[in-house]
Amino acid sequence: MSERIFITGIGTGVGKTVTAACITEALKADYWKPVQTGLLEGADTDTIKELLSNDVSVCHPELWKLELPASPHLAAREEQVKIEPGAIISRAADLQPVGRRLVIEGAGGLMVPLNDDYFTADLIRELGAKAIVVAQNYLGSINHALLTAGMLRRLGIHVLGWVFTGDYHSNEDDVVKWSGYPKIGRIPRAQHVDKSFVQQQAQLLSANLHSLLA
Ligand SMILES: Nc1ncnc2c1ncn2[C@@H]1O[C@H](COP(=O)(O)OP(=O)(O)OP(=O)(O)O)[C@@H](O)[C@H]1O
Ligand SMILES: C[C@H](N)[C@H](N)CCCCCC(=O)O
Ligand SMILES: [Mg+2]
């Protein structure tokens, strides 16, 4: 099976999509957000298409696009549909020609439910994906990051490392020390998140990414 890299985070709004754009660009991988909730603010897949500049990456369509800006299990219930993890697993196989890496972005953080008895963490494990955890630097992020790391370790999920977002904060060093997972890099806040910003950040992340994937 070709490599699957799942972008999860210590919460929602922490910078997973911008990070996914940088990683997809650095690896010239394909991108997929199987479940999108909250369409008013724009779908992540459309953001990724605007931020990529390489002509190799393919952005695959979502399996579920749900209106409500909420947890997938709630947004699905609102529309009287049920998110079926089996459909995600089987579609993932169709999306990945041999040799192509697939960057998959979750909705929100690791323990976000996709339905009433299945979590994002279960999906990462069933996909056999390697996880990259996006951790925004803020007061409280040590706790959120180490809770996420603890759950990933307990589930035996292969973690490639952390991408921190925002200005430097010593929390990064403590999270790396106490989690035992490496720092892949940090994406600073930008005046404008555009193609050139993503290209620049992709270059900065590339060496660590490739060495961790070797
Ligand atoms: N490096 C950055 N510089 C400036 N703004 C950023 C940066 N990274 C993210 N943002 C902005 O912060 C907001 C949240 O970021 P983003 O959409 O990447 O979060 P997310 O973790 O993907 O959220 P979701 O759980 O909804 O997928 C967006 O408006 C995004 O444009
Ligand atoms: C709507 C938002 N932008 C995300 N797509 C979904 C975030 C789900 C968070 C669920 C939770 O942890 O409470
Ligand atoms: Mg996102």
Coordinates of C-alpha atoms and ligand atoms in Angstrom, one line a residue:
M1 CA 0.0 0.0 0.0
S2 CA 1.3 3.5 -0.8
E3 CA 2.0 5.8 2.1
R4 CA -0.9 7.6 3.9
I5 CA -0.2 10.6 6.0
F6 CA -3.0 11.7 8.3
I7 CA -3.0 15.3 9.5
T8 CA -4.7 15.5 12.9
G9 CA -4.4 18.2 15.5
I10 CA -4.8 19.1 19.1
G11 CA -8.1 20.7 18.2
T12 CA -10.0 22.6 15.5
G13 CA -8.8 25.8 14.0
V14 CA -5.1 25.0 14.9
G15 CA -3.8 25.2 11.4
K16 CA -4.3 21.7 10.0
T17 CA -5.3 22.8 6.5
V18 CA -2.5 25.3 6.1
T19 CA -0.1 22.6 7.4
A20 CA -1.6 20.0 5.1
A21 CA -1.1 22.4 2.1
C22 CA 2.6 22.8 3.1
I23 CA 3.1 19.0 3.5
T24 CA 1.3 18.2 0.3
E25 CA 3.4 20.7 -1.6
A26 CA 6.6 19.5 0.0
L27 CA 5.9 15.8 -0.9
K28 CA 4.0 16.5 -4.1
A29 CA 1.4 14.2 -2.6
D30 CA -2.3 14.0 -3.2
Y31 CA -4.8 15.5 -0.7
W32 CA -8.1 14.3 0.6
K33 CA -10.5 15.6 3.3
P34 CA -13.1 12.7 3.5
V35 CA -15.4 14.5 5.8
Q36 CA -15.9 18.3 5.7
T37 CA -18.3 20.1 8.1
G38 CA -19.2 23.8 8.1
L39 CA -19.4 24.9 4.5
L40 CA -20.2 28.6 5.1
E41 CA -16.6 29.4 5.8
G42 CA -15.5 27.4 2.7
A43 CA -14.3 23.9 2.4
D44 CA -10.7 22.9 3.2
T45 CA -10.3 21.2 -0.2
D46 CA -11.0 24.5 -2.0
T47 CA -8.4 26.2 0.3
I48 CA -5.8 23.6 -0.5
K49 CA -6.4 23.9 -4.3
E50 CA -5.8 27.7 -3.9
L51 CA -2.6 27.2 -1.9
L52 CA -0.8 24.5 -4.0
S53 CA 1.4 25.4 -6.9
N54 CA 2.9 22.1 -8.0
D55 CA 1.2 20.5 -11.0
V56 CA 1.3 16.9 -9.7
S57 CA -0.9 17.0 -6.6
V58 CA -4.5 15.8 -7.0
C59 CA -7.1 17.1 -4.5
H60 CA -9.8 14.5 -4.2
P61 CA -13.5 15.3 -3.5
E62 CA -14.9 14.8 -0.1
L63 CA -17.2 11.9 0.7
W64 CA -19.3 13.9 3.0
K65 CA -19.8 17.7 2.8
L66 CA -22.1 18.8 5.7
E67 CA -23.5 22.2 6.4
L68 CA -23.4 22.5 10.1
P69 CA -20.1 23.8 11.5
A70 CA -19.9 21.1 14.1
S71 CA -18.5 17.6 14.9
P72 CA -19.1 15.3 12.0
H73 CA -21.5 13.0 14.0
L74 CA -23.7 16.0 14.8
A75 CA -23.5 17.6 11.4
A76 CA -24.5 14.2 9.9
R77 CA -27.3 13.7 12.3
E78 CA -28.7 17.2 11.4
E79 CA -28.9 16.0 7.8
Q80 CA -30.2 12.6 8.7
V81 CA -27.2 10.8 7.2
K82 CA -24.6 8.5 8.8
I83 CA -20.9 8.7 8.2
E84 CA -19.8 5.1 7.2
P85 CA -16.1 4.5 8.0
G86 CA -16.1 1.5 5.7
A87 CA -16.8 3.8 2.8
I88 CA -13.8 6.0 3.7
I89 CA -11.5 3.0 3.9
S90 CA -12.6 1.5 0.6
R91 CA -12.5 4.9 -1.2
A92 CA -8.9 5.5 0.1
A93 CA -7.7 2.4 -1.7
D94 CA -9.3 3.7 -5.0
L95 CA -7.7 7.1 -4.6
Q96 CA -4.1 5.9 -4.3
P97 CA -2.3 4.7 -7.4
V98 CA 0.8 2.7 -6.4
G99 CA 3.6 5.0 -5.4
R100 CA 1.5 8.0 -4.7
R101 CA 1.5 9.5 -1.2
L102 CA -1.9 10.6 0.1
V103 CA -2.2 13.4 2.7
I104 CA -5.5 13.0 4.6
E105 CA -7.0 15.7 6.8
G106 CA -9.3 15.1 9.6
A107 CA -12.1 17.3 10.9
G108 CA -11.0 18.9 14.2
G109 CA -8.9 16.9 16.6
L110 CA -8.0 13.2 17.2
M111 CA -11.1 12.2 19.3
V112 CA -13.7 13.8 17.1
P113 CA -16.5 11.3 16.5
L114 CA -17.5 10.4 12.9
N115 CA -20.6 8.7 14.2
D116 CA -22.0 7.5 17.5
D117 CA -19.4 4.8 18.0
Y118 CA -16.4 5.6 15.8
F119 CA -13.7 8.3 16.3
T120 CA -11.1 10.0 14.0
A121 CA -8.4 8.0 15.9
D122 CA -10.1 4.7 14.8
L123 CA -10.0 5.9 11.2
I124 CA -6.3 6.8 11.3
R125 CA -5.6 3.3 12.7
E126 CA -7.8 1.5 10.2
L127 CA -6.3 3.4 7.3
G128 CA -2.8 2.3 8.4
A129 CA -1.8 5.9 8.2
K130 CA 1.1 7.7 9.8
A131 CA 0.0 10.7 11.8
I132 CA 1.4 14.2 11.8
V133 CA 0.0 16.2 14.8
V134 CA -0.6 20.0 14.4
A135 CA -0.2 21.8 17.6
Q136 CA -0.9 25.6 17.8
N137 CA 1.1 27.4 20.5
Y138 CA -1.2 28.9 23.1
L139 CA -1.7 28.9 26.9
G140 CA -3.1 25.4 27.4
S141 CA -1.6 23.7 24.4
I142 CA 0.8 21.6 26.5
N143 CA -2.2 19.7 28.1
H144 CA -4.0 19.4 24.7
A145 CA -0.9 18.2 22.9
L146 CA 0.1 15.6 25.6
L147 CA -3.4 14.3 25.8
T148 CA -3.4 13.8 22.1
A149 CA 0.1 12.2 22.2
G150 CA -1.0 9.8 25.0
M151 CA -4.0 8.6 23.0
L152 CA -1.9 8.1 19.8
R153 CA 0.6 6.1 21.8
R154 CA -2.1 4.0 23.5
L155 CA -3.6 3.2 20.1
G156 CA -0.3 2.3 18.6
I157 CA -0.6 4.8 15.8
H158 CA 2.7 5.6 14.0
V159 CA 3.4 9.3 14.7
L160 CA 5.8 11.1 12.3
G161 CA 5.9 14.1 14.6
W162 CA 4.6 17.6 15.4
V163 CA 4.1 20.6 13.3
F164 CA 3.7 23.6 15.6
T165 CA 1.8 26.7 14.4
G166 CA 2.1 30.3 15.4
D167 CA 4.9 32.2 17.0
Y168 CA 7.6 30.3 18.8
H169 CA 6.7 29.3 22.4
S170 CA 8.7 27.2 24.9
N171 CA 5.6 24.9 24.9
E172 CA 7.0 23.3 21.8
D173 CA 10.1 22.1 23.5
D174 CA 8.2 20.7 26.5
V175 CA 5.7 19.0 24.2
V176 CA 8.6 17.3 22.2
K177 CA 10.4 16.4 25.4
W178 CA 7.3 14.9 27.2
S179 CA 5.8 13.2 24.2
G180 CA 8.9 11.7 22.7
Y181 CA 7.7 12.6 19.2
P182 CA 10.0 14.8 17.0
K183 CA 9.4 18.3 15.9
I184 CA 9.0 18.3 12.1
G185 CA 8.8 22.1 12.0
R186 CA 6.8 25.2 12.8
I187 CA 4.6 27.3 10.6
P188 CA 4.6 30.9 11.7
R189 CA 1.5 33.2 11.4
A190 CA 1.6 35.0 8.1
Q191 CA 0.0 38.3 7.0
H192 CA -1.3 36.5 4.0
V193 CA -1.5 32.7 3.6
D194 CA -0.9 32.3 -0.2
K195 CA 0.9 30.0 -2.6
S196 CA 4.3 31.7 -2.0
F197 CA 4.0 31.3 1.7
V198 CA 3.1 27.6 1.3
Q199 CA 6.0 27.1 -1.1
Q200 CA 8.4 28.7 1.4
Q201 CA 7.1 26.7 4.3
A202 CA 7.1 23.5 2.3
Q203 CA 10.8 24.0 1.5
L204 CA 11.5 24.5 5.2
L205 CA 9.6 21.3 6.2
S206 CA 10.9 19.2 3.3
A207 CA 14.2 17.9 4.7
N208 CA 12.7 16.7 8.0
L209 CA 9.7 15.2 6.3
H210 CA 11.7 13.2 3.8
S211 CA 14.1 11.9 6.5
L212 CA 11.2 10.8 8.7
L213 CA 9.6 9.1 5.7
A214 CA 12.8 7.4 4.4
Ligands
LIG1 N1 0.2 30.3 9.5 C1 -0.9 30.9 9.5 N2 -0.9 32.3 9.3 C2 -2.1 33.0 9.3 N3 -3.3 32.5 9.4 C3 -3.4 31.1 9.6 C4 -2.2 30.3 9.6 N4 -2.6 29.0 9.7 C5 -3.9 29.0 9.8 N5 -4.4 30.2 9.7 C6 -5.8 30.7 9.7 O1 -6.4 30.2 10.9 C7 -7.7 29.6 10.6 C8 -7.8 28.2 11.0 O2 -6.7 27.5 10.3 P1 -7.1 26.1 9.6 O3 -8.3 26.2 8.7 O4 -5.8 25.6 8.9 O5 -7.5 25.2 10.8 P2 -7.8 23.7 10.9 O6 -7.1 23.1 12.0 O7 -7.6 23.1 9.5 O8 -9.4 23.7 11.2 P3 -10.5 22.5 10.9 O9 -10.6 21.7 12.1 O10 -11.8 23.3 10.6 O11 -10.1 21.8 9.6 C9 -8.0 29.8 9.1 O12 -8.7 31.1 8.9 C10 -6.6 30.0 8.5 O13 -6.5 30.8 7.4
LIG2 C1 -16.5 23.1 11.8 C2 -15.0 23.1 12.1 N1 -14.3 24.0 11.2 C3 -14.4 21.7 11.9 N2 -14.5 21.3 10.5 C4 -15.1 20.6 12.8 C5 -14.6 20.7 14.2 C6 -15.2 19.6 15.0 C7 -14.9 19.7 16.5 C8 -15.6 18.8 17.4 C9 -15.2 18.9 18.8 O1 -14.0 18.6 19.2 O2 -16.0 19.4 19.6
MG3 MG -8.9 22.3 8.1

